[in-house]
């Protein structure tokens, strides 16, 4: 891999120990994946934020890095933390867990990282442009940035994203290169799609079938950005899909080569069967929406559904702190709280310790959450559309 003279100097320790260590990690990664050079990144999103995921070893690593003066060079956001960073007590998060989570946030803050924790950074002030190179970590954010925005990122691990943030660069390989963004399978959708959960079910089903490939969808006449984020998140979860194209809807769809692709047809029956597969129980003891983190439009939709009603079971809507602020101002938070629900910021159902909080059966409308909740949080999942989940609880 070609390194510039100033990059060589970093490797020889001329910019200090932390930079040398981080840059060495990036060079090693570049060598493994046969990158030709380093490229600057416009922004970074770092995963490995929840104390539940990284534990004491992760906490100590971050505190050590911060104490050695590590500083990020580009706009850097964080993936969801393990709790609402402001309302954790009220929501019943365990005290010791909270103490450790706050230490993690302090370490990130000391490095100059924006301590807002979300998997939808593009809705919260970190919006890349078309073809911008970035280094993001969380799989649904990676999918959205690559597919819906047309920015370019591989799915970074926690350490490689942190290294990219500190060095401002990433090795040029994988999805940073145009030749690797071509589709390898054509998905013809013949099923009607209405709810975001329909897009989640489609994504879950396709991800399982195509594993790691780049799908090109046709037959989806329209979709909101919320629905595309649901589709991408579920495919990333079930099949590690980091990029997809949708005819007429995503920015690179007109530019890629679609001749002679292997073809797969998705029918209404496939979607219905996916709902059946993912619905493991009947009666959730909590409903959690906002995977990926809810947009203001999704929060407004829930507020409208619960207005003037009383929920029988707890309802959380996970989102970024920025969306929650906007929801507060619009009165959506108050409406949802009056019905007995909560808007929970900075965290989500998968990275927070819900199993320690007494919940066993969780209702979700997200294919991604349905994929992870049984393993990560020991939950029985009730996968359904928003009407069944919310209106069924009032
Ligand atoms: Fe985001 Fe958590 Fe879902 S990180 S994509 S809300 S599992």
CSV table of C-alpha atoms and ligand atoms in Angstrom, one decimal:
chain,number,residue,atom,x,y,z
A,1,UNK,CA,0.0,0.0,0.0
A,2,UNK,CA,1.3,3.4,-0.9
A,3,UNK,CA,1.9,5.8,2.0
A,4,UNK,CA,2.8,9.4,1.7
A,5,UNK,CA,6.0,10.7,3.4
A,6,UNK,CA,3.9,12.3,6.1
A,7,UNK,CA,2.0,9.0,6.7
A,8,UNK,CA,5.4,7.2,6.9
A,9,UNK,CA,6.4,9.7,9.6
A,10,UNK,CA,3.3,8.8,11.7
A,11,UNK,CA,4.3,5.2,11.4
A,12,UNK,CA,7.7,6.1,12.8
A,13,UNK,CA,6.2,7.7,15.8
A,14,UNK,CA,6.7,11.4,14.9
A,15,UNK,CA,3.1,12.3,15.8
A,16,UNK,CA,3.2,10.5,19.1
A,17,UNK,CA,2.4,7.0,20.5
A,18,UNK,CA,-1.4,7.1,20.1
A,19,UNK,CA,-1.3,8.2,16.4
A,20,UNK,CA,1.4,5.6,15.7
A,21,UNK,CA,-0.7,2.8,17.3
A,22,UNK,CA,-3.9,3.8,15.6
A,23,UNK,CA,-2.3,4.4,12.2
A,24,UNK,CA,-0.5,1.0,12.4
A,25,UNK,CA,-3.9,-0.6,12.9
A,26,UNK,CA,-5.2,1.1,9.7
A,27,UNK,CA,-2.2,0.1,7.7
A,28,UNK,CA,-2.5,-3.5,8.8
A,29,UNK,CA,-6.1,-3.5,7.8
A,30,UNK,CA,-5.2,-2.0,4.5
A,31,UNK,CA,-2.6,-4.7,3.8
A,32,UNK,CA,-5.0,-7.5,4.7
A,33,UNK,CA,-7.7,-6.1,2.3
A,34,UNK,CA,-5.1,-5.0,-0.4
A,35,UNK,CA,-5.9,-1.3,-0.2
A,36,UNK,CA,-3.9,0.9,-2.6
A,37,UNK,CA,-3.6,3.9,-0.3
A,38,UNK,CA,-5.1,5.8,2.6
A,39,UNK,CA,-8.0,8.2,1.9
A,40,UNK,CA,-9.4,11.0,4.0
A,41,UNK,CA,-12.8,10.5,5.7
A,42,UNK,CA,-15.4,13.1,6.2
A,43,UNK,CA,-16.9,11.7,9.3
A,44,UNK,CA,-16.8,8.7,11.6
A,45,UNK,CA,-19.4,6.8,13.6
A,46,UNK,CA,-17.9,4.6,16.4
A,47,UNK,CA,-19.6,1.5,17.7
A,48,UNK,CA,-18.7,-0.3,20.9
A,49,UNK,CA,-20.3,2.3,23.2
A,50,UNK,CA,-22.6,0.3,25.5
A,51,UNK,CA,-21.1,-1.0,28.7
A,52,UNK,CA,-23.2,-4.1,28.1
A,53,UNK,CA,-21.2,-4.7,24.9
A,54,UNK,CA,-17.7,-3.7,25.8
A,55,UNK,CA,-17.6,-4.3,29.6
A,56,UNK,CA,-14.6,-3.5,31.8
A,57,UNK,CA,-11.9,-4.3,29.2
A,58,UNK,CA,-13.5,-1.8,26.8
A,59,UNK,CA,-14.0,0.9,29.4
A,60,UNK,CA,-10.3,0.5,30.5
A,61,UNK,CA,-9.1,0.7,26.9
A,62,UNK,CA,-11.0,3.9,26.2
A,63,UNK,CA,-9.9,5.6,29.5
A,64,UNK,CA,-6.3,4.7,28.7
A,65,UNK,CA,-6.6,6.1,25.2
A,66,UNK,CA,-8.2,9.3,26.5
A,67,UNK,CA,-5.6,9.7,29.3
A,68,UNK,CA,-2.8,9.5,26.6
A,69,UNK,CA,-4.3,12.5,24.9
A,70,UNK,CA,-6.1,10.8,21.9
A,71,UNK,CA,-8.1,13.4,19.9
A,72,UNK,CA,-10.3,12.8,16.9
A,73,UNK,CA,-9.6,14.8,13.7
A,74,UNK,CA,-13.0,14.6,12.0
A,75,UNK,CA,-16.7,14.8,13.1
A,76,UNK,CA,-17.2,11.7,15.1
A,77,UNK,CA,-20.5,10.4,16.5
A,78,UNK,CA,-21.3,7.4,18.7
A,79,UNK,CA,-23.5,4.4,18.3
A,80,UNK,CA,-26.3,3.9,21.0
A,81,UNK,CA,-25.1,3.6,24.6
A,82,UNK,CA,-26.5,1.2,27.1
A,83,UNK,CA,-29.0,3.6,28.6
A,84,UNK,CA,-30.8,6.9,28.3
A,85,UNK,CA,-27.9,9.2,29.4
A,86,UNK,CA,-30.3,11.7,31.1
A,87,UNK,CA,-33.4,9.7,32.3
A,88,UNK,CA,-31.7,6.4,33.2
A,89,UNK,CA,-32.9,6.6,36.8
A,90,UNK,CA,-36.5,7.2,36.0
A,91,UNK,CA,-36.5,4.4,33.5
A,92,UNK,CA,-35.1,1.9,36.0
A,93,UNK,CA,-31.6,1.3,34.6
A,94,UNK,CA,-29.3,-0.3,37.2
A,95,UNK,CA,-27.1,2.1,39.2
A,96,UNK,CA,-23.7,0.4,38.7
A,97,UNK,CA,-24.3,-0.1,35.0
A,98,UNK,CA,-25.1,3.6,34.7
A,99,UNK,CA,-21.9,4.6,36.6
A,100,UNK,CA,-19.8,2.6,34.2
A,101,UNK,CA,-21.7,3.8,31.1
A,102,UNK,CA,-21.1,7.4,32.2
A,103,UNK,CA,-17.4,6.8,32.5
A,104,UNK,CA,-17.3,5.5,29.0
A,105,UNK,CA,-19.0,8.7,27.8
A,106,UNK,CA,-16.5,10.8,29.7
A,107,UNK,CA,-13.6,9.0,27.9
A,108,UNK,CA,-15.2,9.6,24.5
A,109,UNK,CA,-15.9,13.3,25.3
A,110,UNK,CA,-12.3,13.8,26.3
A,111,UNK,CA,-11.3,12.6,22.8
A,112,UNK,CA,-13.4,15.2,21.2
A,113,UNK,CA,-16.1,12.8,20.1
A,114,UNK,CA,-19.7,14.2,20.0
A,115,UNK,CA,-21.3,12.3,22.8
A,116,UNK,CA,-24.6,11.8,21.1
A,117,UNK,CA,-25.4,8.2,20.8
A,118,UNK,CA,-27.4,7.1,17.8
A,119,UNK,CA,-27.6,4.6,14.9
A,120,UNK,CA,-29.2,7.3,12.8
A,121,UNK,CA,-26.4,10.0,12.8
A,122,UNK,CA,-27.7,11.2,9.4
A,123,UNK,CA,-30.8,12.4,11.2
A,124,UNK,CA,-28.9,14.1,14.0
A,125,UNK,CA,-26.4,16.4,12.4
A,126,UNK,CA,-23.9,14.0,10.8
A,127,UNK,CA,-25.0,13.8,7.2
A,128,UNK,CA,-22.5,12.7,4.6
A,129,UNK,CA,-22.8,13.7,1.0
A,130,UNK,CA,-23.1,11.5,-2.1
A,131,UNK,CA,-19.7,9.7,-2.8
A,132,UNK,CA,-18.1,11.1,0.4
A,133,UNK,CA,-15.8,8.6,2.1
A,134,UNK,CA,-16.7,8.0,5.7
A,135,UNK,CA,-15.8,5.3,8.3
A,136,UNK,CA,-19.0,4.2,10.1
A,137,UNK,CA,-19.6,1.2,12.3
A,138,UNK,CA,-23.2,0.4,13.0
A,139,UNK,CA,-24.6,-1.9,10.4
A,140,UNK,CA,-27.9,-0.1,9.7
A,141,UNK,CA,-26.1,3.3,9.6
A,142,UNK,CA,-23.6,1.8,7.2
A,143,UNK,CA,-26.3,0.4,5.0
A,144,UNK,CA,-28.2,3.7,5.0
A,145,UNK,CA,-25.1,5.8,4.2
A,146,UNK,CA,-24.0,3.5,1.4
A,147,UNK,CA,-27.4,2.8,-0.1
A,148,UNK,CA,-29.8,5.7,0.5
A,149,UNK,CA,-27.2,8.5,0.5
A,150,UNK,CA,-24.6,7.0,-1.8
A,151,UNK,CA,-21.7,7.8,0.6
A,152,UNK,CA,-19.0,5.2,0.8
A,153,UNK,CA,-18.0,3.2,3.9
A,154,UNK,CA,-17.1,-0.3,4.9
A,155,UNK,CA,-18.6,-1.6,8.1
A,156,UNK,CA,-15.9,-0.6,10.6
A,157,UNK,CA,-15.3,-2.4,13.8
A,158,UNK,CA,-15.1,-0.3,17.0
A,159,UNK,CA,-11.2,-0.1,17.0
A,160,UNK,CA,-10.8,0.6,13.3
A,161,UNK,CA,-13.5,3.4,13.4
A,162,UNK,CA,-11.7,5.0,16.4
A,163,UNK,CA,-8.4,4.7,14.5
A,164,UNK,CA,-10.0,6.4,11.5
A,165,UNK,CA,-11.4,9.2,13.7
A,166,UNK,CA,-8.0,9.8,15.3
A,167,UNK,CA,-6.1,9.7,12.0
A,168,UNK,CA,-8.8,11.2,9.8
A,169,UNK,CA,-8.2,8.4,7.3
A,170,UNK,CA,-9.2,4.9,6.3
A,171,UNK,CA,-7.6,2.4,3.8
A,172,UNK,CA,-9.1,2.5,0.3
A,173,UNK,CA,-10.7,-0.9,-0.2
A,174,UNK,CA,-14.1,-2.6,-0.3
A,175,UNK,CA,-17.1,-0.4,-0.6
A,176,UNK,CA,-14.9,2.7,-1.0
A,177,UNK,CA,-14.2,1.6,-4.6
A,178,UNK,CA,-16.8,1.8,-7.3
A,179,UNK,CA,-16.0,-1.6,-8.8
A,180,UNK,CA,-17.1,-3.2,-5.5
A,181,UNK,CA,-20.4,-1.4,-5.4
A,182,UNK,CA,-22.0,-3.3,-8.3
A,183,UNK,CA,-25.0,-5.6,-7.5
A,184,UNK,CA,-24.7,-9.3,-7.6
A,185,UNK,CA,-28.3,-10.4,-7.3
A,186,UNK,CA,-31.6,-9.0,-8.6
A,187,UNK,CA,-34.5,-9.1,-6.2
A,188,UNK,CA,-37.9,-8.8,-7.9
A,189,UNK,CA,-40.5,-7.7,-5.3
A,190,UNK,CA,-44.0,-8.9,-6.1
A,191,UNK,CA,-45.3,-8.3,-2.6
A,192,UNK,CA,-47.2,-5.2,-1.5
A,193,UNK,CA,-45.3,-3.3,1.2
A,194,UNK,CA,-47.2,-0.9,3.5
A,195,UNK,CA,-45.8,-0.8,7.0
A,196,UNK,CA,-42.1,-0.3,7.9
A,197,UNK,CA,-42.4,-3.8,9.4
A,198,UNK,CA,-43.2,-5.1,5.9
A,199,UNK,CA,-39.9,-3.6,4.7
A,200,UNK,CA,-38.2,-5.1,7.8
A,201,UNK,CA,-39.6,-8.5,7.0
A,202,UNK,CA,-38.5,-8.2,3.3
A,203,UNK,CA,-35.0,-7.2,4.5
A,204,UNK,CA,-34.8,-10.0,7.0
A,205,UNK,CA,-35.9,-12.6,4.4
A,206,UNK,CA,-33.6,-11.3,1.6
A,207,UNK,CA,-30.6,-10.9,4.0
A,208,UNK,CA,-31.0,-14.6,4.9
A,209,UNK,CA,-31.0,-15.6,1.3
A,210,UNK,CA,-28.3,-13.4,-0.2
A,211,UNK,CA,-25.7,-13.2,2.7
A,212,UNK,CA,-23.0,-10.6,2.1
A,213,UNK,CA,-24.1,-9.9,-1.5
A,214,UNK,CA,-25.2,-6.6,-2.9
A,215,UNK,CA,-28.9,-6.8,-3.9
A,216,UNK,CA,-30.6,-4.7,-6.6
A,217,UNK,CA,-34.3,-4.4,-5.9
A,218,UNK,CA,-37.0,-3.8,-8.5
A,219,UNK,CA,-40.8,-3.7,-7.9
A,220,UNK,CA,-40.8,-1.3,-5.0
A,221,UNK,CA,-42.7,1.7,-6.4
A,222,UNK,CA,-42.1,4.0,-3.5
A,223,UNK,CA,-40.7,4.0,0.0
A,224,UNK,CA,-40.0,6.7,2.6
A,225,UNK,CA,-36.5,7.1,4.0
A,226,UNK,CA,-37.9,5.5,7.2
A,227,UNK,CA,-38.9,2.4,5.3
A,228,UNK,CA,-35.6,2.2,3.5
A,229,UNK,CA,-33.8,2.4,6.9
A,230,UNK,CA,-36.0,-0.5,8.1
A,231,UNK,CA,-35.2,-2.5,5.0
A,232,UNK,CA,-31.4,-1.9,5.2
A,233,UNK,CA,-31.2,-2.6,8.9
A,234,UNK,CA,-32.9,-5.9,8.7
A,235,UNK,CA,-30.8,-7.0,5.7
A,236,UNK,CA,-27.6,-6.0,7.6
A,237,UNK,CA,-28.7,-8.0,10.6
A,238,UNK,CA,-29.7,-11.2,8.9
A,239,UNK,CA,-27.3,-11.2,6.0
A,240,UNK,CA,-24.5,-8.7,6.7
A,241,UNK,CA,-25.6,-6.7,3.6
A,242,UNK,CA,-23.8,-3.3,3.7
A,243,UNK,CA,-25.1,-1.9,0.4
A,244,UNK,CA,-28.3,-2.3,-1.7
A,245,UNK,CA,-29.8,-0.5,-4.6
A,246,UNK,CA,-33.5,0.1,-5.4
A,247,UNK,CA,-34.6,0.8,-8.9
A,248,UNK,CA,-35.8,4.5,-9.1
A,249,UNK,CA,-35.3,5.1,-5.4
A,250,UNK,CA,-31.6,5.0,-4.4
A,251,UNK,CA,-28.9,7.2,-6.0
A,252,UNK,CA,-26.6,4.6,-7.5
A,253,UNK,CA,-29.4,2.4,-8.9
A,254,UNK,CA,-29.2,4.1,-12.4
A,255,UNK,CA,-25.4,3.9,-12.4
A,256,UNK,CA,-24.7,0.3,-11.7
A,257,UNK,CA,-24.6,-2.7,-14.1
A,258,UNK,CA,-27.7,-4.9,-13.8
A,259,UNK,CA,-27.4,-7.2,-16.8
A,260,UNK,CA,-27.2,-11.0,-16.3
A,261,UNK,CA,-27.7,-11.0,-12.6
A,262,UNK,CA,-29.0,-14.0,-10.7
A,263,UNK,CA,-32.7,-13.3,-10.0
A,264,UNK,CA,-34.9,-14.0,-7.0
A,265,UNK,CA,-38.6,-13.2,-6.7
A,266,UNK,CA,-40.2,-12.3,-3.4
A,267,UNK,CA,-44.0,-12.9,-3.1
A,268,UNK,CA,-46.6,-11.9,-0.5
A,269,UNK,CA,-46.3,-15.4,0.8
A,270,UNK,CA,-42.6,-15.0,1.6
A,271,UNK,CA,-43.4,-11.8,3.6
A,272,UNK,CA,-46.2,-13.5,5.5
A,273,UNK,CA,-44.0,-16.5,6.4
A,274,UNK,CA,-41.3,-14.1,7.7
A,275,UNK,CA,-43.9,-12.5,10.0
A,276,UNK,CA,-44.8,-16.0,11.3
A,277,UNK,CA,-41.1,-16.9,11.8
A,278,UNK,CA,-40.4,-13.8,13.7
A,279,UNK,CA,-43.5,-13.8,15.9
A,280,UNK,CA,-42.5,-16.1,18.7
A,281,UNK,CA,-45.1,-15.0,21.2
A,282,UNK,CA,-48.5,-13.3,21.6
A,283,UNK,CA,-48.5,-10.9,24.5
A,284,UNK,CA,-45.5,-8.5,24.8
A,285,UNK,CA,-44.7,-7.2,28.3
A,286,UNK,CA,-43.1,-4.2,26.7
A,287,UNK,CA,-43.3,-2.7,23.1
A,288,UNK,CA,-40.1,-1.1,21.9
A,289,UNK,CA,-40.1,0.9,18.6
A,290,UNK,CA,-37.3,2.8,17.0
A,291,UNK,CA,-34.9,0.3,15.5
A,292,UNK,CA,-33.1,2.0,13.8
A,293,UNK,CA,-33.6,5.1,16.0
A,294,UNK,CA,-37.0,6.7,15.2
A,295,UNK,CA,-37.2,9.8,13.0
A,296,UNK,CA,-39.4,12.7,14.1
A,297,UNK,CA,-42.0,11.5,11.6
A,298,UNK,CA,-42.1,8.0,13.2
A,299,UNK,CA,-42.5,9.6,16.7
A,300,UNK,CA,-45.3,11.8,15.4
A,301,UNK,CA,-47.0,8.7,14.0
A,302,UNK,CA,-46.9,7.0,17.5
A,303,UNK,CA,-48.1,10.2,19.2
A,304,UNK,CA,-51.1,10.3,16.9
A,305,UNK,CA,-52.0,6.7,17.6
A,306,UNK,CA,-51.9,7.0,21.4
A,307,UNK,CA,-53.4,10.4,21.8
A,308,UNK,CA,-56.0,10.4,24.6
A,309,UNK,CA,-55.6,6.7,25.2
A,310,UNK,CA,-54.0,4.7,28.0
A,311,UNK,CA,-51.5,2.0,27.2
A,312,UNK,CA,-51.8,-1.3,29.0
A,313,UNK,CA,-48.1,-2.2,28.8
A,314,UNK,CA,-44.9,-0.1,28.7
A,315,UNK,CA,-44.0,1.4,25.4
A,316,UNK,CA,-40.6,2.8,24.5
A,317,UNK,CA,-39.6,4.7,21.4
A,318,UNK,CA,-35.9,4.7,21.0
A,319,UNK,CA,-34.3,7.7,19.3
A,320,UNK,CA,-31.5,10.2,19.3
A,321,UNK,CA,-31.3,13.0,21.8
A,322,UNK,CA,-31.8,15.5,18.9
A,323,UNK,CA,-35.1,13.8,17.8
A,324,UNK,CA,-36.3,13.7,21.4
A,325,UNK,CA,-35.6,17.5,21.7
A,326,UNK,CA,-37.7,18.1,18.6
A,327,UNK,CA,-40.4,15.7,19.9
A,328,UNK,CA,-40.5,17.6,23.2
A,329,UNK,CA,-41.0,20.9,21.4
A,330,UNK,CA,-43.7,19.5,19.2
A,331,UNK,CA,-45.6,18.1,22.3
A,332,UNK,CA,-45.2,14.5,21.0
A,333,UNK,CA,-43.3,13.5,24.2
A,334,UNK,CA,-46.0,14.8,26.4
A,335,UNK,CA,-48.8,13.0,24.4
A,336,UNK,CA,-46.8,9.7,24.5
A,337,UNK,CA,-46.1,10.1,28.3
A,338,UNK,CA,-49.7,10.9,29.1
A,339,UNK,CA,-50.6,7.6,27.5
A,340,UNK,CA,-48.0,5.8,29.6
A,341,UNK,CA,-45.2,5.5,27.1
A,342,UNK,CA,-41.6,6.9,27.0
A,343,UNK,CA,-39.3,8.4,24.4
A,344,UNK,CA,-36.0,6.9,25.3
A,345,UNK,CA,-32.9,8.6,23.9
A,346,UNK,CA,-29.3,7.5,23.4
A,347,UNK,CA,-30.0,3.8,23.6
A,348,UNK,CA,-32.0,0.9,22.2
A,349,UNK,CA,-33.7,-2.4,23.0
A,350,UNK,CA,-30.7,-4.4,21.9
A,351,UNK,CA,-27.8,-2.6,23.7
A,352,UNK,CA,-29.6,-1.8,26.9
A,353,UNK,CA,-29.9,-4.4,29.6
A,354,UNK,CA,-33.7,-5.0,29.3
A,355,UNK,CA,-33.3,-8.6,30.4
A,356,UNK,CA,-32.0,-7.3,33.8
A,357,UNK,CA,-35.0,-5.0,34.0
A,358,UNK,CA,-37.5,-7.8,34.2
A,359,UNK,CA,-38.7,-7.9,30.6
A,360,UNK,CA,-39.1,-11.3,28.9
A,361,UNK,CA,-41.4,-10.7,25.9
A,362,UNK,CA,-40.8,-7.7,23.6
A,363,UNK,CA,-43.0,-6.4,20.8
A,364,UNK,CA,-41.1,-4.9,17.9
A,365,UNK,CA,-41.8,-3.8,14.3
A,366,UNK,CA,-38.1,-4.0,13.3
A,367,UNK,CA,-36.6,-7.0,11.4
A,368,UNK,CA,-33.2,-6.1,12.9
A,369,UNK,CA,-34.4,-6.0,16.5
A,370,UNK,CA,-36.4,-9.3,15.9
A,371,UNK,CA,-33.1,-10.8,14.7
A,372,UNK,CA,-31.0,-9.8,17.7
A,373,UNK,CA,-33.3,-9.7,20.8
A,374,UNK,CA,-33.5,-13.5,21.4
A,375,UNK,CA,-29.7,-13.9,21.5
A,376,UNK,CA,-28.6,-10.6,22.9
A,377,UNK,CA,-31.3,-10.0,25.4
A,378,UNK,CA,-32.9,-13.4,26.0
A,379,UNK,CA,-36.3,-12.0,24.8
A,380,UNK,CA,-39.2,-13.8,23.2
A,381,UNK,CA,-40.1,-11.5,20.2
A,382,UNK,CA,-43.5,-10.5,19.0
A,383,UNK,CA,-42.9,-9.1,15.5
A,384,UNK,CA,-45.8,-7.1,14.2
A,385,UNK,CA,-46.8,-3.9,12.4
A,386,UNK,CA,-47.1,-0.7,14.4
A,387,UNK,CA,-50.9,-0.8,14.4
A,388,UNK,CA,-51.0,-4.2,16.0
A,389,UNK,CA,-48.3,-3.3,18.5
A,390,UNK,CA,-49.5,0.2,19.6
A,391,UNK,CA,-53.2,0.1,19.0
A,392,UNK,CA,-53.4,-3.4,20.4
A,393,UNK,CA,-52.0,-2.1,23.7
A,394,UNK,CA,-54.6,0.7,24.2
B,1,LIG,FE1,-30.0,0.9,16.2
B,1,LIG,FE2,-30.1,-0.7,18.2
B,1,LIG,FE3,-31.5,-1.2,16.1
B,1,LIG,S1,-28.3,0.3,17.4
B,1,LIG,S2,-30.3,-0.4,14.4
B,1,LIG,S3,-31.8,0.6,17.4
B,1,LIG,S4,-30.4,-2.7,17.3
